[in-house]
XYZ file of N, CA and C in Angstrom:
849
model
N 157.153 -41.028 -159.107
C 158.163 -40.461 -159.998
C 159.090 -41.563 -160.433
N 159.674 -41.604 -161.763
C 160.578 -42.656 -162.190
C 161.833 -42.530 -161.417
N 162.384 -43.708 -161.035
C 163.683 -43.786 -160.327
C 163.578 -43.625 -158.873
N 162.421 -43.346 -158.281
C 162.305 -43.161 -156.801
C 161.808 -44.397 -156.165
N 162.038 -44.540 -154.813
C 161.616 -45.684 -154.046
C 160.142 -45.611 -153.807
N 159.529 -46.798 -153.732
C 158.107 -46.797 -153.496
C 157.787 -46.277 -152.083
N 156.649 -45.660 -151.940
C 156.241 -45.027 -150.657
C 155.490 -46.020 -149.821
N 156.227 -46.503 -148.704
C 155.586 -47.409 -147.745
C 155.112 -46.620 -146.548
N 153.999 -45.971 -146.561
C 153.444 -45.143 -145.460
C 151.983 -45.476 -145.306
N 151.730 -46.626 -144.622
C 150.318 -47.018 -144.522
C 149.524 -46.073 -143.624
N 150.136 -45.307 -142.668
C 149.388 -44.425 -141.764
C 148.902 -43.202 -142.461
N 149.558 -42.830 -143.478
C 149.183 -41.619 -144.212
C 149.696 -40.367 -143.582
N 150.656 -40.431 -142.553
C 151.225 -39.250 -141.904
C 152.235 -38.610 -142.818
N 152.547 -37.410 -142.656
C 153.586 -36.764 -143.465
C 154.927 -37.396 -143.187
N 155.768 -37.263 -144.129
C 157.058 -37.936 -144.088
C 157.924 -37.368 -143.007
N 157.883 -36.057 -142.811
C 158.726 -35.447 -141.761
C 158.322 -35.925 -140.388
N 157.055 -36.090 -140.141
C 156.568 -36.560 -138.836
C 156.954 -37.992 -138.623
N 156.925 -38.740 -139.683
C 157.304 -40.152 -139.592
C 158.767 -40.303 -139.287
N 159.587 -39.540 -139.942
C 161.023 -39.592 -139.682
C 161.337 -39.181 -138.238
N 160.668 -38.156 -137.669
C 160.905 -37.716 -136.285
C 160.547 -38.792 -135.290
N 159.461 -39.549 -135.603
C 159.047 -40.622 -134.692
C 160.040 -41.736 -134.676
N 160.581 -42.097 -135.835
C 161.579 -43.167 -135.919
C 162.831 -42.777 -135.164
N 163.266 -41.560 -135.376
C 164.473 -41.116 -134.674
C 164.265 -41.162 -133.167
N 163.098 -40.816 -132.727
C 162.810 -40.831 -131.293
C 162.845 -42.231 -130.747
N 162.273 -43.200 -131.474
C 162.295 -44.586 -131.032
C 163.690 -45.139 -131.015
N 164.542 -44.706 -131.895
C 165.900 -45.180 -131.922
C 166.718 -44.659 -130.755
N 166.492 -43.453 -130.258
C 167.305 -42.855 -129.191
C 166.790 -43.187 -127.801
N 165.564 -43.654 -127.621
C 164.963 -43.837 -126.301
C 165.709 -44.860 -125.467
N 166.120 -45.998 -125.940
C 166.837 -46.951 -125.093
C 168.108 -46.388 -124.540
N 168.806 -45.593 -125.326
C 170.063 -45.013 -124.842
C 169.826 -44.052 -123.688
N 168.772 -43.170 -123.844
C 168.490 -42.198 -122.762
C 168.033 -42.887 -121.507
N 167.239 -43.986 -121.562
C 166.791 -44.689 -120.390
C 167.957 -45.340 -119.674
N 168.875 -45.918 -120.487
C 170.062 -46.518 -119.872
C 170.867 -45.478 -119.172
N 170.923 -44.280 -119.798
C 171.682 -43.200 -119.143
C 171.026 -42.801 -117.833
N 169.673 -42.821 -117.880
C 168.978 -42.450 -116.635
C 169.200 -43.484 -115.558
N 169.280 -44.770 -115.943
C 169.460 -45.832 -114.963
C 170.836 -45.785 -114.361
N 171.851 -45.571 -115.149
C 173.234 -45.617 -114.655
C 173.733 -44.314 -114.078
N 172.899 -43.244 -114.131
C 173.376 -41.960 -113.593
C 173.132 -41.928 -112.080
N 174.145 -41.618 -111.223
C 174.054 -41.531 -109.732
C 173.717 -40.110 -109.286
N 173.053 -39.914 -108.099
C 172.725 -38.564 -107.599
C 173.970 -37.785 -107.215
N 173.903 -36.479 -107.224
C 175.081 -35.665 -106.896
C 175.459 -35.823 -105.427
N 176.695 -35.712 -105.063
C 177.150 -35.878 -103.678
C 176.635 -34.730 -102.780
N 176.346 -35.048 -101.482
C 175.866 -34.051 -100.499
C 177.036 -33.200 -100.043
N 176.806 -31.874 -100.051
C 177.850 -30.954 -99.629
C 178.000 -30.996 -98.102
N 179.169 -30.891 -97.543
C 179.378 -30.877 -96.097
C 178.743 -29.639 -95.463
N 178.293 -29.733 -94.126
C 177.653 -28.615 -93.397
C 178.627 -27.470 -93.156
N 178.073 -26.257 -93.015
C 178.934 -25.068 -92.840
C 179.453 -24.928 -91.410
N 178.749 -25.520 -90.358
C 179.163 -25.410 -88.941
C 179.683 -26.748 -88.485
N 180.793 -26.717 -87.808
C 181.432 -27.954 -87.370
C 180.729 -28.500 -86.137
N 181.071 -29.724 -85.778
C 180.467 -30.348 -84.591
C 180.861 -29.631 -83.310
N 182.091 -29.117 -83.271
C 182.531 -28.404 -82.074
C 181.729 -27.128 -81.879
N 181.507 -26.420 -82.977
C 180.726 -25.190 -82.871
C 179.299 -25.487 -82.427
N 178.728 -26.588 -82.976
C 177.389 -26.974 -82.568
C 177.345 -27.329 -81.083
N 178.373 -28.022 -80.608
C 178.433 -28.403 -79.197
C 178.559 -27.165 -78.307
N 179.428 -26.228 -78.734
C 179.581 -24.995 -77.955
C 178.292 -24.208 -77.918
N 177.602 -24.185 -79.067
C 176.335 -23.467 -79.130
C 175.305 -24.106 -78.206
N 175.251 -25.416 -78.195
C 174.308 -26.110 -77.325
C 174.629 -25.864 -75.858
N 175.940 -25.908 -75.524
C 176.319 -25.645 -74.136
C 175.925 -24.223 -73.713
N 176.143 -23.254 -74.621
C 175.771 -21.878 -74.304
C 174.266 -21.762 -74.101
N 173.523 -22.433 -74.939
C 172.062 -22.382 -74.807
C 171.629 -23.009 -73.493
N 172.244 -24.166 -73.151
C 171.904 -24.815 -71.883
C 172.264 -23.937 -70.687
N 173.428 -23.255 -70.802
C 173.844 -22.363 -69.720
C 172.842 -21.218 -69.551
N 172.411 -20.636 -70.661
C 171.434 -19.556 -70.596
C 170.107 -20.055 -70.028
N 169.728 -21.292 -70.424
C 168.480 -21.855 -69.880
C 168.592 -22.042 -68.370
N 169.777 -22.539 -67.918
C 169.974 -22.718 -66.481
C 169.920 -21.367 -65.745
N 170.542 -20.324 -66.367
C 170.508 -18.997 -65.749
C 169.077 -18.477 -65.666
N 168.309 -18.661 -66.744
C 166.915 -18.234 -66.734
C 166.131 -18.982 -65.670
N 166.435 -20.308 -65.535
C 165.757 -21.109 -64.525
C 166.064 -20.600 -63.119
N 167.365 -20.231 -62.887
C 167.711 -19.689 -61.564
C 166.995 -18.360 -61.306
N 166.910 -17.544 -62.351
C 166.188 -16.279 -62.199
C 164.717 -16.519 -61.869
N 164.138 -17.476 -62.542
C 162.740 -17.802 -62.277
C 162.568 -18.288 -60.844
N 163.545 -19.114 -60.380
C 163.484 -19.567 -58.993
C 163.591 -18.393 -58.022
N 164.489 -17.432 -58.340
C 164.607 -16.250 -57.493
C 163.320 -15.426 -57.490
N 162.714 -15.307 -58.678
C 161.442 -14.570 -58.762
C 160.370 -15.281 -57.945
N 160.346 -16.632 -58.029
C 159.379 -17.385 -57.233
C 159.588 -17.148 -55.740
N 160.882 -17.121 -55.322
C 161.165 -16.869 -53.909
C 160.718 -15.462 -53.499
N 160.986 -14.491 -54.396
C 160.562 -13.123 -54.100
C 159.038 -13.034 -54.005
N 158.343 -13.703 -54.924
C 156.886 -13.696 -54.895
C 156.370 -14.332 -53.609
N 157.021 -15.420 -53.200
C 156.619 -16.059 -51.939
C 156.821 -15.116 -50.763
N 157.997 -14.410 -50.758
C 158.253 -13.451 -49.684
C 157.231 -12.319 -49.697
N 156.914 -11.817 -50.909
C 155.908 -10.766 -51.021
C 154.540 -11.254 -50.553
N 154.242 -12.504 -50.852
C 152.961 -13.061 -50.407
C 152.879 -13.088 -48.891
N 154.004 -13.527 -48.265
C 154.025 -13.539 -46.798
C 153.905 -12.129 -46.229
N 154.643 -11.188 -46.849
C 154.560 -9.813 -46.373
C 153.152 -9.249 -46.547
N 152.524 -9.595 -47.682
C 151.152 -9.126 -47.916
C 150.203 -9.677 -46.858
N 150.355 -10.955 -46.536
C 149.523 -11.531 -45.487
C 149.750 -10.828 -44.153
N 151.059 -10.561 -43.864
C 151.369 -9.867 -42.616
C 150.758 -8.465 -42.604
N 150.848 -7.767 -43.768
C 150.263 -6.437 -43.869
C 148.746 -6.486 -43.704
N 148.127 -7.510 -44.246
C 146.675 -7.651 -44.082
C 146.313 -7.822 -42.613
N 147.130 -8.630 -41.917
C 146.884 -8.811 -40.491
C 147.060 -7.496 -39.729
N 148.134 -6.743 -40.111
C 148.358 -5.448 -39.461
C 147.205 -4.491 -39.742
N 146.764 -4.471 -41.011
C 145.660 -3.586 -41.375
C 144.394 -3.967 -40.609
N 144.162 -5.272 -40.478
C 142.996 -5.720 -39.713
C 143.110 -5.251 -38.256
N 144.354 -5.345 -37.712
C 144.553 -4.862 -36.344
C 144.325 -3.355 -36.231
N 144.849 -2.607 -37.237
C 144.635 -1.159 -37.234
C 143.155 -0.821 -37.357
N 142.449 -1.553 -38.204
C 141.016 -1.303 -38.361
C 140.267 -1.529 -37.051
N 140.649 -2.584 -36.352
C 139.993 -2.831 -35.061
C 140.321 -1.713 -34.074
N 141.595 -1.233 -34.107
C 141.954 -0.129 -33.213
C 141.193 1.138 -33.583
N 141.118 1.418 -34.890
C 140.385 2.607 -35.330
C 138.917 2.517 -34.916
N 138.351 1.325 -35.054
C 136.960 1.145 -34.633
C 136.815 1.413 -33.143
N 137.779 0.893 -32.357
C 137.736 1.157 -30.929
C 137.893 2.638 -30.613
N 138.808 3.321 -31.364
C 138.987 4.752 -31.148
C 137.736 5.535 -31.525
N 137.082 5.119 -32.620
C 135.849 5.804 -33.005
C 134.781 5.647 -31.932
N 134.707 4.457 -31.366
C 133.742 4.269 -30.281
C 134.080 5.158 -29.090
N 135.387 5.199 -28.758
C 135.781 6.040 -27.634
C 135.509 7.511 -27.921
N 135.781 7.945 -29.187
C 135.502 9.324 -29.554
C 134.015 9.639 -29.429
N 133.193 8.692 -29.892
C 131.755 8.897 -29.734
C 131.361 9.027 -28.278
N 131.959 8.165 -27.442
C 131.668 8.251 -26.012
C 132.163 9.576 -25.424
N 133.371 10.017 -25.867
C 133.895 11.282 -25.364
C 133.046 12.466 -25.823
N 132.560 12.405 -27.075
C 131.698 13.484 -27.554
C 130.425 13.576 -26.720
N 129.876 12.405 -26.406
C 128.688 12.417 -25.548
C 129.025 12.995 -24.175
N 130.195 12.581 -23.639
C 130.587 13.108 -22.332
C 130.836 14.611 -22.390
N 131.427 15.079 -23.539
C 131.664 16.512 -23.680
C 130.345 17.275 -23.750
N 129.392 16.693 -24.507
C 128.072 17.342 -24.563
C 127.457 17.401 -23.170
N 127.591 16.275 -22.449
C 127.075 16.266 -21.082
C 127.831 17.247 -20.201
N 129.163 17.316 -20.419
C 129.973 18.243 -19.634
C 129.604 19.697 -19.934
N 129.345 19.993 -21.231
C 128.924 21.350 -21.579
C 127.594 21.697 -20.915
N 126.693 20.711 -20.923
C 125.422 20.949 -20.230
C 125.649 21.186 -18.742
N 126.579 20.394 -18.180
C 126.882 20.580 -16.765
C 127.526 21.934 -16.517
N 128.411 22.362 -17.443
C 129.028 23.683 -17.287
C 127.976 24.787 -17.320
N 127.018 24.637 -18.242
C 125.942 25.621 -18.290
C 125.142 25.617 -16.997
N 124.895 24.409 -16.491
C 124.165 24.320 -15.225
C 124.963 24.942 -14.085
N 126.293 24.661 -14.067
C 127.127 25.242 -13.021
C 127.184 26.763 -13.131
N 127.261 27.265 -14.377
C 127.275 28.716 -14.556
C 125.967 29.335 -14.081
N 124.869 28.659 -14.402
C 123.570 29.151 -13.935
C 123.504 29.144 -12.411
N 123.981 28.043 -11.811
C 123.956 27.957 -10.347
C 124.873 29.000 -9.718
N 126.026 29.252 -10.369
C 126.942 30.269 -9.846
C 126.290 31.644 -9.886
N 125.649 31.960 -11.013
C 124.966 33.256 -11.104
C 123.827 33.351 -10.095
N 123.115 32.221 -9.958
C 122.011 32.213 -8.995
C 122.523 32.412 -7.571
N 123.636 31.751 -7.251
C 124.212 31.893 -5.916
C 124.706 33.313 -5.674
N 125.332 33.912 -6.715
C 125.789 35.300 -6.583
C 124.618 36.242 -6.365
N 123.536 36.009 -7.130
C 122.354 36.853 -6.970
C 121.759 36.712 -5.566
N 121.695 35.465 -5.066
C 121.158 35.261 -3.712
C 122.049 35.910 -2.661
N 123.357 35.822 -2.857
C 124.268 36.445 -1.892
C 124.130 37.959 -1.916
N 123.990 38.536 -3.117
C 123.811 39.988 -3.206
C 122.493 40.421 -2.566
N 121.466 39.604 -2.767
C 120.176 39.940 -2.163
C 120.247 39.869 -0.632
N 121.012 38.891 -0.134
C 121.138 38.779 1.323
C 121.941 39.940 1.911
N 122.695 40.671 1.051
C 123.505 41.793 1.521
C 122.845 43.135 1.221
N 121.622 43.124 0.783
C 120.971 44.370 0.385
C 120.823 45.363 1.540
N 120.711 44.877 2.749
C 120.553 45.760 3.914
C 121.885 46.117 4.557
N 122.978 45.712 3.923
C 124.311 46.000 4.479
C 124.848 47.307 3.909
N 125.620 48.012 4.733
C 126.403 49.157 4.275
C 127.846 48.942 4.715
N 128.768 49.474 3.896
C 130.194 49.288 4.164
C 130.820 50.666 4.342
N 131.484 50.879 5.465
C 132.156 52.143 5.758
C 133.666 51.937 5.632
N 134.303 52.756 4.801
C 135.737 52.651 4.526
C 136.451 53.885 5.055
N 137.579 53.686 5.708
C 138.430 54.784 6.156
C 138.321 55.127 7.616
N 137.459 54.467 8.377
C 137.362 54.740 9.814
C 138.574 54.122 10.512
N 139.332 54.928 11.266
C 140.549 54.399 11.890
C 140.256 53.228 12.824
N 141.273 52.409 13.007
C 141.150 51.274 13.896
C 140.935 51.741 15.338
N 140.086 51.007 16.078
C 139.774 51.263 17.489
C 139.040 52.590 17.705
N 138.589 53.230 16.636
C 137.845 54.469 16.771
C 136.455 54.210 17.335
N 135.943 53.017 17.111
C 134.568 52.700 17.504
C 134.430 52.425 18.993
N 135.528 52.131 19.680
C 135.456 51.846 21.101
C 134.858 50.471 21.362
N 134.109 50.372 22.469
C 133.566 49.063 22.861
C 132.172 48.797 22.294
N 131.389 49.860 22.042
C 130.032 49.692 21.514
C 130.030 50.142 20.049
N 130.266 49.198 19.171
C 130.407 49.545 17.754
C 129.077 49.939 17.129
N 127.938 49.377 17.608
C 126.647 49.734 17.033
C 126.272 51.180 17.365
N 126.445 51.573 18.610
C 126.140 52.953 18.991
C 127.060 53.924 18.263
N 128.328 53.560 18.118
C 129.269 54.419 17.397
C 128.843 54.588 15.947
N 128.454 53.506 15.292
C 128.094 53.573 13.880
C 126.798 54.349 13.685
N 125.835 54.210 14.601
C 124.569 54.941 14.493
C 124.794 56.447 14.604
N 125.580 56.861 15.569
C 125.856 58.297 15.727
C 126.709 58.830 14.578
N 127.647 58.024 14.084
C 128.513 58.457 12.987
C 127.723 58.657 11.703
N 126.781 57.755 11.413
C 125.959 57.904 10.214
C 125.112 59.173 10.271
N 124.572 59.494 11.442
C 123.778 60.717 11.572
C 124.636 61.950 11.334
N 125.885 61.950 11.821
C 126.774 63.085 11.609
C 127.197 63.207 10.148
N 127.519 62.085 9.536
C 128.055 62.130 8.170
C 126.986 62.496 7.153
N 125.806 61.880 7.251
C 124.766 62.062 6.239
C 123.807 63.202 6.546
N 123.829 63.674 7.807
C 122.903 64.743 8.232
C 121.452 64.343 8.029
N 121.169 63.081 8.173
C 119.807 62.575 8.038
C 119.205 62.388 9.416
N 117.937 62.804 9.558
C 117.216 62.611 10.810
C 116.306 61.390 10.649
N 116.741 60.301 11.212
C 115.983 59.064 11.075
C 114.952 58.959 12.191
N 113.743 58.636 11.778
C 112.678 58.404 12.751
C 111.909 57.159 12.315
N 112.059 56.090 13.008
C 112.831 55.867 14.246
C 114.331 55.883 13.957
N 115.146 55.957 14.985
C 116.592 55.987 14.777
C 117.109 54.698 14.127
N 118.310 54.825 13.575
C 118.924 53.693 12.874
C 119.213 52.576 13.863
N 118.786 51.376 13.474
C 119.071 50.188 14.281
C 119.763 49.146 13.394
N 120.633 48.374 14.024
C 121.413 47.386 13.285
C 121.095 45.984 13.797
N 121.113 45.040 12.841
C 121.022 43.631 13.241
C 122.385 43.143 13.729
N 123.442 43.580 13.026
C 124.802 43.196 13.424
C 125.780 44.184 12.780
N 126.906 44.379 13.453
C 127.980 45.257 12.973
C 129.303 44.601 13.316
N 130.269 44.651 12.386
C 131.582 44.064 12.669
C 132.621 44.639 11.697
N 133.857 44.596 12.147
C 134.969 44.918 11.250
C 135.381 43.659 10.493
N 135.848 43.859 9.279
C 136.276 42.742 8.440
C 137.738 42.440 8.744
N 138.009 41.193 9.132
C 139.382 40.788 9.369
C 139.864 41.155 10.756
N 141.105 40.817 11.086
C 141.648 41.109 12.422
C 141.965 42.594 12.578
N 142.074 43.007 13.826
C 142.422 44.395 14.111
C 143.862 44.669 13.713
N 144.088 45.927 13.242
C 145.416 46.318 12.773
C 145.948 47.425 13.685
N 147.096 47.143 14.296
C 147.711 48.132 15.196
C 148.543 49.152 14.441
N 148.954 48.851 13.230
C 149.779 49.759 12.434
C 148.874 50.817 11.804
N 149.068 52.068 12.178
C 148.228 53.153 11.664
C 148.565 53.534 10.234
N 149.743 53.139 9.764
C 150.129 53.473 8.383
C 149.423 52.592 7.366
N 148.848 51.522 7.862
C 148.141 50.600 6.970
C 146.692 51.030 6.866
N 146.118 50.856 5.694
C 144.715 51.223 5.484
C 143.830 50.430 6.436
N 142.958 51.115 7.179
C 142.125 50.401 8.166
C 141.112 49.481 7.487
N 140.746 48.433 8.183
C 139.789 47.473 7.646
C 138.389 48.081 7.655
N 137.530 47.694 6.691
C 136.180 48.275 6.612
C 135.269 47.766 7.730
N 134.205 48.536 7.975
C 133.175 48.159 8.931
C 131.910 47.838 8.145
N 131.327 46.665 8.412
C 130.093 46.229 7.758
C 128.966 46.286 8.782
N 127.863 46.959 8.395
C 126.707 47.031 9.276
C 125.451 46.611 8.548
N 124.665 45.719 9.147
C 123.407 45.245 8.569
C 122.261 45.987 9.270
N 121.582 46.874 8.534
C 120.511 47.669 9.112
C 119.231 46.858 9.260
N 118.432 47.282 10.226
C 117.179 46.572 10.473
C 116.113 46.945 9.453
N 116.145 48.183 8.940
C 115.111 48.652 8.015
C 115.744 48.956 6.652
N 115.146 48.389 5.603
C 115.727 48.527 4.257
C 115.596 49.948 3.723
N 114.506 50.659 4.056
C 114.341 52.020 3.539
C 115.429 52.948 4.068
N 115.900 52.719 5.297
C 116.998 53.518 5.842
C 118.311 53.218 5.095
N 118.484 51.944 4.730
C 119.673 51.580 3.947
C 119.682 52.317 2.616
N 118.551 52.378 1.931
C 118.457 53.061 0.643
C 118.731 54.567 0.795
N 118.213 55.181 1.854
C 118.448 56.614 2.080
C 119.939 56.899 2.286
N 120.572 56.083 3.089
C 122.002 56.288 3.370
C 122.820 56.128 2.099
N 122.559 55.091 1.289
C 123.334 54.857 0.066
C 123.086 55.936 -0.978
N 121.847 56.438 -1.100
C 121.566 57.524 -2.038
C 122.315 58.789 -1.646
N 122.340 59.091 -0.354
C 123.087 60.264 0.116
C 124.583 60.079 -0.107
N 125.082 58.866 0.095
C 126.511 58.611 -0.082
C 126.930 58.757 -1.544
N 126.048 58.400 -2.503
C 126.404 58.536 -3.921
C 126.594 60.004 -4.318
N 125.853 60.876 -3.710
C 125.920 62.292 -4.097
C 126.887 63.118 -3.244
N 127.217 62.659 -2.013
C 128.051 63.457 -1.108
C 129.362 62.780 -0.722
N 129.591 61.566 -1.099
C 130.818 60.865 -0.711
C 132.014 61.469 -1.458
N 133.190 61.595 -0.804
C 133.516 61.121 0.548
C 133.103 62.130 1.625
N 132.893 61.571 2.820
C 132.543 62.383 3.981
C 133.804 62.643 4.804
N 133.737 63.680 5.605
C 134.858 64.035 6.462
C 134.541 63.680 7.904
N 135.442 62.937 8.530
C 135.357 62.588 9.949
C 136.702 62.935 10.567
N 136.745 64.146 11.142
C 138.032 64.630 11.625
C 138.932 64.932 10.432
N 140.077 64.259 10.366
C 141.011 64.418 9.256
C 140.965 63.227 8.285
N 139.935 62.432 8.422
C 139.858 61.206 7.615
C 138.719 61.299 6.609
N 138.963 60.786 5.415
C 137.932 60.676 4.387
C 137.201 59.346 4.559
N 135.894 59.423 4.675
C 135.076 58.237 4.902
C 134.174 58.029 3.689
N 134.138 56.822 3.219
C 133.263 56.465 2.107
C 132.256 55.411 2.572
N 131.035 55.552 2.050
C 129.967 54.600 2.368
C 129.513 53.957 1.062
N 129.567 52.661 1.008
C 129.185 51.923 -0.199
C 128.274 50.760 0.183
N 127.657 50.195 -0.843
C 126.867 48.978 -0.628
C 127.802 47.788 -0.468
N 127.265 46.764 0.101
C 128.044 45.539 0.343
C 127.656 44.503 -0.717
N 128.650 44.085 -1.521
C 128.398 43.141 -2.609
C 129.208 41.864 -2.392
N 128.827 40.839 -3.134
C 129.590 39.583 -3.123
C 130.920 39.774 -3.861
N 131.769 38.804 -3.733
C 133.099 38.884 -4.337
C 133.005 38.955 -5.862
N 132.163 38.131 -6.468
C 132.033 38.130 -7.926
C 131.442 39.448 -8.426
N 130.480 39.981 -7.717
C 129.881 41.256 -8.124
C 130.882 42.403 -7.996
N 131.671 42.425 -6.923
C 132.711 43.449 -6.780
C 133.728 43.379 -7.906
N 134.065 42.159 -8.317
C 135.022 41.990 -9.413
C 134.472 42.561 -10.713
N 133.184 42.302 -10.994
C 132.587 42.821 -12.219
C 132.420 44.342 -12.167
N 132.089 44.875 -11.022
C 131.948 46.330 -10.886
C 133.286 47.036 -11.124
N 134.378 46.475 -10.598
C 135.693 47.071 -10.831
C 136.053 47.039 -12.318
N 135.706 45.939 -13.000
C 135.986 45.855 -14.432
C 135.161 46.883 -15.212
N 133.908 47.091 -14.814
C 133.083 48.108 -15.475
C 133.639 49.512 -15.223
N 134.039 49.780 -13.971
C 134.565 51.108 -13.650
C 135.856 51.398 -14.411
N 136.633 50.357 -14.708
C 137.871 50.566 -15.472
C 137.597 50.960 -16.924
N 136.375 50.758 -17.397
C 136.019 51.113 -18.775
C 135.570 52.565 -18.919
N 135.389 53.266 -17.833
C 134.850 54.629 -17.913
C 135.737 55.589 -18.711
N 137.082 55.605 -18.548
C 137.892 56.528 -19.367
C 137.750 56.262 -20.876
N 137.694 55.012 -21.238
C 137.541 54.688 -22.653
C 136.179 55.138 -23.189
N 135.141 54.970 -22.391
C 133.809 55.400 -22.815
C 133.741 56.920 -22.956
N 134.446 57.644 -22.089
C 134.469 59.109 -22.200
C 135.197 59.540 -23.472
N 136.271 58.840 -23.817
C 136.975 59.165 -25.062
C 136.088 58.946 -26.288
N 135.252 57.918 -26.231
C 134.338 57.635 -27.341
C 133.074 58.469 -27.305
N 132.996 59.368 -26.318
C 131.839 60.249 -26.172
C 130.542 59.452 -26.038
N 130.599 58.446 -25.196
C 129.422 57.625 -24.915
C 128.890 57.952 -23.528
N 127.593 57.943 -23.385
C 126.964 58.073 -22.087
C 126.885 56.705 -21.433
N 127.110 56.691 -20.135
C 127.127 55.407 -19.428
C 126.624 55.594 -18.011
N 126.300 54.463 -17.398
C 125.884 54.443 -16.011
C 126.031 53.037 -15.458
N 126.372 52.960 -14.169
C 126.550 51.675 -13.500
C 125.435 51.511 -12.476
N 124.670 50.461 -12.636
C 123.529 50.207 -11.776
C 123.795 48.986 -10.897
N 123.033 48.925 -9.802
C 123.187 47.800 -8.874
C 122.595 46.531 -9.487
N 123.190 45.378 -9.202
C 124.466 45.298 -8.471
C 125.672 45.492 -9.398
N 125.617 44.988 -10.654
C 126.733 45.145 -11.587
C 126.184 45.099 -13.013
N 125.581 46.211 -13.407
C 125.007 46.311 -14.759
C 125.339 47.680 -15.314
N 126.004 47.697 -16.490
C 126.398 48.960 -17.098
C 125.465 49.289 -18.259
N 125.045 50.516 -18.276
C 124.158 51.032 -19.325
C 124.980 51.978 -20.195
N 124.983 51.766 -21.521
C 125.785 52.551 -22.463
C 124.863 53.052 -23.565
N 125.015 54.343 -23.935
C 124.202 54.945 -24.987
C 125.103 55.655 -25.991
N 124.854 55.370 -27.289
C 125.561 56.054 -28.369
C 124.613 56.190 -29.551
N 124.552 57.433 -30.082
C 123.669 57.725 -31.211
C 122.210 57.340 -30.895
N 121.823 57.638 -29.650
C 120.454 57.396 -29.185
C 120.083 55.904 -29.145
N 121.090 55.062 -29.138
C 120.877 53.618 -29.001
C 121.493 53.180 -27.687
N 120.690 52.553 -26.843
C 121.149 52.139 -25.511
C 121.221 50.616 -25.421
N 122.203 50.182 -24.653
C 122.359 48.750 -24.404
C 122.790 48.538 -22.962
N 122.363 47.395 -22.429
C 122.750 46.994 -21.078
C 123.771 45.860 -21.167
N 124.776 45.925 -20.302
C 125.819 44.908 -20.278
C 125.941 44.369 -18.857
N 125.913 43.028 -18.760
C 126.090 42.354 -17.475
C 127.501 41.765 -17.321
N 128.211 41.669 -18.446
C 129.560 41.097 -18.431
C 130.532 42.109 -19.027
N 131.571 42.500 -18.313
C 132.522 43.488 -18.854
C 133.237 43.025 -20.126
N 133.369 41.715 -20.329
C 134.056 41.203 -21.520
C 133.255 41.453 -22.799
N 131.960 41.660 -22.673
C 131.122 41.899 -23.849
C 131.184 43.348 -24.323
């Protein structure tokens, strides 16, 4: 265009871009100098003072020391518990040994008890056997109750033979003979006291049976003003069982039961056509 300056733009860039580049090159030294001479901002002071930091550290150290003492106390307690545990283990071991010893003793006692029970059974069997033998040895004996003292005089066998004939009205052929006759216990001079019984052992067993059968059906007998009873002669244990059986008779009558007592000590009971034999009154 006339009147304008010639265009010196060998790069061929637009004029606005060229002007921006020149302006940038002109300002760059100033900005770099500003960057070089500019100092960093000052550091702000801390919010907690040195005294507060020191107090905080002391408190922390104090708490650490307290925790350490607690840990030491816990260690001591654990050590004490360990010792107690060891002591308890020793005690338990001692108790176990004692229990083992007691179990052995119990086993030994059980064996002894079993043996003792066997022995008791054997003793009971022997006692029953002895009672049976004693009763058998007394089978020929008769016992006369109620004969006054000194009534027999000097010849007790002759007195007893004649008395049996009078009381039972039996004619014995041959006449009654005795192996031995005696009163039980010492003589009693007091007439108010019940006289002691007379025991006579007959020579013939069939005569003993006849006398006892007659006595069961006709007893008591009269001899003067005295009541005389004739019974069989039993051992002490058999007499005890017979008395216990006889004490049951009122109760059996109340129950309307039939019963009978057989020699030497056996009770027969019947109810509703069912019969049972009892050898022990406790049963």
